[in-house]
């Protein structure tokens, strides 16, 4: 490492948002994008890898000839890279079509390891992806226990979880961050509580992954979901499974994959060009790292840790500003923590007003080239648990990422002032 690189690595850094935005072509489209919870913008590095794969060596990834070997290498690199990013081994990772699909496959794969009368705990805070698949196990005489949120705050109580656990509990399913409430749940503590009762834990990290580094080993979770299309990547979902937890699953693919994990949890097979493009996420993280800290030989996970720290600090500033504005307005109910502090919540902010429909507010913002969303966001049970029955109109949801600037948030607040008149 050069002296310059050493000096840069040892210095604290502030995120260069203009540098980050330069990697995302869509940031130049004239819109303020406050809908990243529905899918983030995609950096050029991901786009280029899709183009390269499809344009130069589109082929089955069989190492029988040059193009097949190149395709195989790119897919292998994707599994290794995503695994390293979340601190997992490549054979503990399934890259499937979506988190919803991965959850259904996993629930079917675990069904025969459960017996009549066994229990699965789900929350009413989760997106339906980590609820619906498990609830269907009731068809096989598995008892579904609901861990319910506080109807005022949207919080989950660990004391409540402890009272729900029994000797028949096999699995606890919980979100890391609700896509409505946005509070950061203590998944390491939840995993420890579940394991003490001899239950496994399955975490939906879709709304967490774009904002902070995942560390499945440090948290000791058994299963963890994330979606690459919300982590600056292609429209794919990722399932992590701890090796010993995967060993309990039943084959969901071709008969010849029996005993071959994680292939046995991947009945659809890889979408080659998009799986290959997932490495572009790491390309982007590495570019941000090199720009702020220089080049070194730290691991993928170590480099990503420093980059996500930068992302978090930048997001904290804009989230605090936006939440502070909303909670100061009479007649607005902000769901979840009443602060934008990143130690409490992620910058996904859902709210309702006393007088205006969520639809009208979102449309008013869109007329000002501000992309916001409204509705239930597949979290109907969560909204009803919070006392919101009009789940079609639901809530207005503003969701930010590190590439949103302070100036954009200022314009967003100005737009809200006009929309709320």
PDB file of C-alpha atoms in Angstrom, residues 282-403:
ATOM      1  CA  UNK A 282     -19.333  -5.273  -5.414  1.00  0.00           C
ATOM      2  CA  UNK A 283     -17.696  -3.268  -8.218  1.00  0.00           C
ATOM      3  CA  UNK A 284     -19.651  -0.243  -7.072  1.00  0.00           C
ATOM      4  CA  UNK A 285     -18.804  -0.764  -3.396  1.00  0.00           C
ATOM      5  CA  UNK A 286     -15.141  -1.160  -4.312  1.00  0.00           C
ATOM      6  CA  UNK A 287     -15.225   2.050  -6.378  1.00  0.00           C
ATOM      7  CA  UNK A 288     -16.661   3.964  -3.415  1.00  0.00           C
ATOM      8  CA  UNK A 289     -14.082   2.396  -1.114  1.00  0.00           C
ATOM      9  CA  UNK A 290     -11.147   3.275  -3.402  1.00  0.00           C
ATOM     10  CA  UNK A 291     -12.395   6.850  -3.856  1.00  0.00           C
ATOM     11  CA  UNK A 292     -12.626   7.455  -0.106  1.00  0.00           C
ATOM     12  CA  UNK A 293      -9.933   5.215   1.362  1.00  0.00           C
ATOM     13  CA  UNK A 294      -7.526   4.228  -1.410  1.00  0.00           C
ATOM     14  CA  UNK A 295      -6.700   0.675  -2.383  1.00  0.00           C
ATOM     15  CA  UNK A 296      -5.714  -2.133  -0.018  1.00  0.00           C
ATOM     16  CA  UNK A 297      -6.112  -5.861   0.444  1.00  0.00           C
ATOM     17  CA  UNK A 298      -8.861  -5.911   3.027  1.00  0.00           C
ATOM     18  CA  UNK A 299     -11.557  -8.525   2.541  1.00  0.00           C
ATOM     19  CA  UNK A 300     -14.786  -7.831   0.668  1.00  0.00           C
ATOM     20  CA  UNK A 301     -16.673  -7.753   3.962  1.00  0.00           C
ATOM     21  CA  UNK A 302     -14.172  -5.386   5.587  1.00  0.00           C
ATOM     22  CA  UNK A 303     -14.231  -2.971   2.645  1.00  0.00           C
ATOM     23  CA  UNK A 304     -18.011  -3.066   2.515  1.00  0.00           C
ATOM     24  CA  UNK A 305     -18.182  -2.368   6.251  1.00  0.00           C
ATOM     25  CA  UNK A 306     -16.408   0.962   5.837  1.00  0.00           C
ATOM     26  CA  UNK A 307     -18.474   1.873   2.792  1.00  0.00           C
ATOM     27  CA  UNK A 308     -21.764   1.135   4.535  1.00  0.00           C
ATOM     28  CA  UNK A 309     -20.608   3.261   7.461  1.00  0.00           C
ATOM     29  CA  UNK A 310     -20.308   6.137   4.987  1.00  0.00           C
ATOM     30  CA  UNK A 311     -23.717   5.346   3.544  1.00  0.00           C
ATOM     31  CA  UNK A 312     -25.219   5.242   7.019  1.00  0.00           C
ATOM     32  CA  UNK A 313     -23.855   8.633   8.050  1.00  0.00           C
ATOM     33  CA  UNK A 314     -25.135  10.244   4.866  1.00  0.00           C
ATOM     34  CA  UNK A 315     -28.551   8.628   5.245  1.00  0.00           C
ATOM     35  CA  UNK A 316     -28.769   9.615   8.902  1.00  0.00           C
ATOM     36  CA  UNK A 317     -28.496  13.305   8.042  1.00  0.00           C
ATOM     37  CA  UNK A 318     -31.245  13.312   5.432  1.00  0.00           C
ATOM     38  CA  UNK A 319     -33.509  10.948   7.354  1.00  0.00           C
ATOM     39  CA  UNK A 320     -33.362  13.037  10.536  1.00  0.00           C
ATOM     40  CA  UNK A 321     -34.218  16.137   8.535  1.00  0.00           C
ATOM     41  CA  UNK A 322     -37.227  14.532   6.849  1.00  0.00           C
ATOM     42  CA  UNK A 323     -38.637  12.788   9.922  1.00  0.00           C
ATOM     43  CA  UNK A 324     -38.189  15.903  12.063  1.00  0.00           C
ATOM     44  CA  UNK A 325     -40.205  17.856   9.500  1.00  0.00           C
ATOM     45  CA  UNK A 326     -43.023  15.290   9.336  1.00  0.00           C
ATOM     46  CA  UNK A 327     -43.435  14.794  13.089  1.00  0.00           C
ATOM     47  CA  UNK A 328     -43.605  18.567  13.527  1.00  0.00           C
ATOM     48  CA  UNK A 329     -46.673  18.835  11.289  1.00  0.00           C
ATOM     49  CA  UNK A 330     -50.082  18.668  13.009  1.00  0.00           C
ATOM     50  CA  UNK A 331     -52.395  16.007  11.638  1.00  0.00           C
ATOM     51  CA  UNK A 332     -49.642  13.694  10.386  1.00  0.00           C
ATOM     52  CA  UNK A 333     -49.059  10.257  11.856  1.00  0.00           C
ATOM     53  CA  UNK A 334     -45.555   8.972  11.169  1.00  0.00           C
ATOM     54  CA  UNK A 335     -45.406   5.217  11.632  1.00  0.00           C
ATOM     55  CA  UNK A 336     -42.574   3.726  13.650  1.00  0.00           C
ATOM     56  CA  UNK A 337     -39.910   5.646  15.589  1.00  0.00           C
ATOM     57  CA  UNK A 338     -40.529   9.382  15.717  1.00  0.00           C
ATOM     58  CA  UNK A 339     -36.948  10.075  14.734  1.00  0.00           C
ATOM     59  CA  UNK A 340     -34.733   9.582  11.714  1.00  0.00           C
ATOM     60  CA  UNK A 341     -31.813   8.474  13.899  1.00  0.00           C
ATOM     61  CA  UNK A 342     -30.101   5.551  12.139  1.00  0.00           C
ATOM     62  CA  UNK A 343     -29.583   3.730  15.419  1.00  0.00           C
ATOM     63  CA  UNK A 344     -33.385   3.413  15.592  1.00  0.00           C
ATOM     64  CA  UNK A 345     -34.731   3.233  12.073  1.00  0.00           C
ATOM     65  CA  UNK A 346     -33.852   3.084   8.390  1.00  0.00           C
ATOM     66  CA  UNK A 347     -34.743   5.990   6.074  1.00  0.00           C
ATOM     67  CA  UNK A 348     -38.074   4.504   5.004  1.00  0.00           C
ATOM     68  CA  UNK A 349     -40.759   6.817   6.316  1.00  0.00           C
ATOM     69  CA  UNK A 350     -44.456   5.924   6.099  1.00  0.00           C
ATOM     70  CA  UNK A 351     -47.152   8.371   7.178  1.00  0.00           C
ATOM     71  CA  UNK A 352     -50.852   9.207   6.983  1.00  0.00           C
ATOM     72  CA  UNK A 353     -52.713  12.462   7.402  1.00  0.00           C
ATOM     73  CA  UNK A 354     -56.044  13.277   8.981  1.00  0.00           C
ATOM     74  CA  UNK A 355     -57.464  15.097   5.977  1.00  0.00           C
ATOM     75  CA  UNK A 356     -55.831  13.944   2.743  1.00  0.00           C
ATOM     76  CA  UNK A 357     -55.660  10.592   1.013  1.00  0.00           C
ATOM     77  CA  UNK A 358     -52.267   8.980   0.575  1.00  0.00           C
ATOM     78  CA  UNK A 359     -52.959   8.751  -3.133  1.00  0.00           C
ATOM     79  CA  UNK A 360     -53.545  12.488  -3.484  1.00  0.00           C
ATOM     80  CA  UNK A 361     -50.294  13.312  -1.682  1.00  0.00           C
ATOM     81  CA  UNK A 362     -48.244  10.923  -3.829  1.00  0.00           C
ATOM     82  CA  UNK A 363     -49.811  12.305  -7.007  1.00  0.00           C
ATOM     83  CA  UNK A 364     -49.150  15.869  -5.909  1.00  0.00           C
ATOM     84  CA  UNK A 365     -45.490  15.010  -5.367  1.00  0.00           C
ATOM     85  CA  UNK A 366     -45.297  13.242  -8.737  1.00  0.00           C
ATOM     86  CA  UNK A 367     -46.564  16.425 -10.425  1.00  0.00           C
ATOM     87  CA  UNK A 368     -43.425  18.059  -9.008  1.00  0.00           C
ATOM     88  CA  UNK A 369     -41.130  15.297 -10.330  1.00  0.00           C
ATOM     89  CA  UNK A 370     -40.825  13.679  -6.920  1.00  0.00           C
ATOM     90  CA  UNK A 371     -41.217   9.903  -7.011  1.00  0.00           C
ATOM     91  CA  UNK A 372     -43.053   8.737  -3.896  1.00  0.00           C
ATOM     92  CA  UNK A 373     -45.374   5.781  -3.400  1.00  0.00           C
ATOM     93  CA  UNK A 374     -48.576   5.008  -1.569  1.00  0.00           C
ATOM     94  CA  UNK A 375     -50.555   1.908  -0.633  1.00  0.00           C
ATOM     95  CA  UNK A 376     -50.019  -1.106   1.627  1.00  0.00           C
ATOM     96  CA  UNK A 377     -46.689  -2.368   0.230  1.00  0.00           C
ATOM     97  CA  UNK A 378     -47.647  -6.016   0.834  1.00  0.00           C
ATOM     98  CA  UNK A 379     -47.811  -5.278   4.566  1.00  0.00           C
ATOM     99  CA  UNK A 380     -51.578  -5.379   5.022  1.00  0.00           C
ATOM    100  CA  UNK A 381     -51.358  -7.208   8.352  1.00  0.00           C
ATOM    101  CA  UNK A 382     -48.971  -4.565   9.681  1.00  0.00           C
ATOM    102  CA  UNK A 383     -51.238  -1.686   8.675  1.00  0.00           C
ATOM    103  CA  UNK A 384     -54.250  -3.360  10.247  1.00  0.00           C
ATOM    104  CA  UNK A 385     -52.209  -4.039  13.366  1.00  0.00           C
ATOM    105  CA  UNK A 386     -51.605  -0.292  13.531  1.00  0.00           C
ATOM    106  CA  UNK A 387     -55.316   0.417  13.243  1.00  0.00           C
ATOM    107  CA  UNK A 388     -55.273   1.405   9.558  1.00  0.00           C
ATOM    108  CA  UNK A 389     -58.183  -0.329   7.826  1.00  0.00           C
ATOM    109  CA  UNK A 390     -58.132   1.505   4.490  1.00  0.00           C
ATOM    110  CA  UNK A 391     -55.255  -0.626   3.241  1.00  0.00           C
ATOM    111  CA  UNK A 392     -55.803   0.277  -0.422  1.00  0.00           C
ATOM    112  CA  UNK A 393     -55.002   3.935   0.185  1.00  0.00           C
ATOM    113  CA  UNK A 394     -52.667   2.835   2.963  1.00  0.00           C
ATOM    114  CA  UNK A 395     -49.818   5.201   3.662  1.00  0.00           C
ATOM    115  CA  UNK A 396     -47.491   7.536   1.834  1.00  0.00           C
ATOM    116  CA  UNK A 397     -44.016   6.033   1.870  1.00  0.00           C
ATOM    117  CA  UNK A 398     -40.863   8.065   1.328  1.00  0.00           C
ATOM    118  CA  UNK A 399     -37.718   5.972   1.105  1.00  0.00           C
ATOM    119  CA  UNK A 400     -34.228   7.366   0.692  1.00  0.00           C
ATOM    120  CA  UNK A 401     -30.775   5.975  -0.012  1.00  0.00           C
ATOM    121  CA  UNK A 402     -27.243   7.300   0.208  1.00  0.00           C
ATOM    122  CA  UNK A 403     -27.440   8.801  -3.280  1.00  0.00           C
TER     123      UNK A 403
END
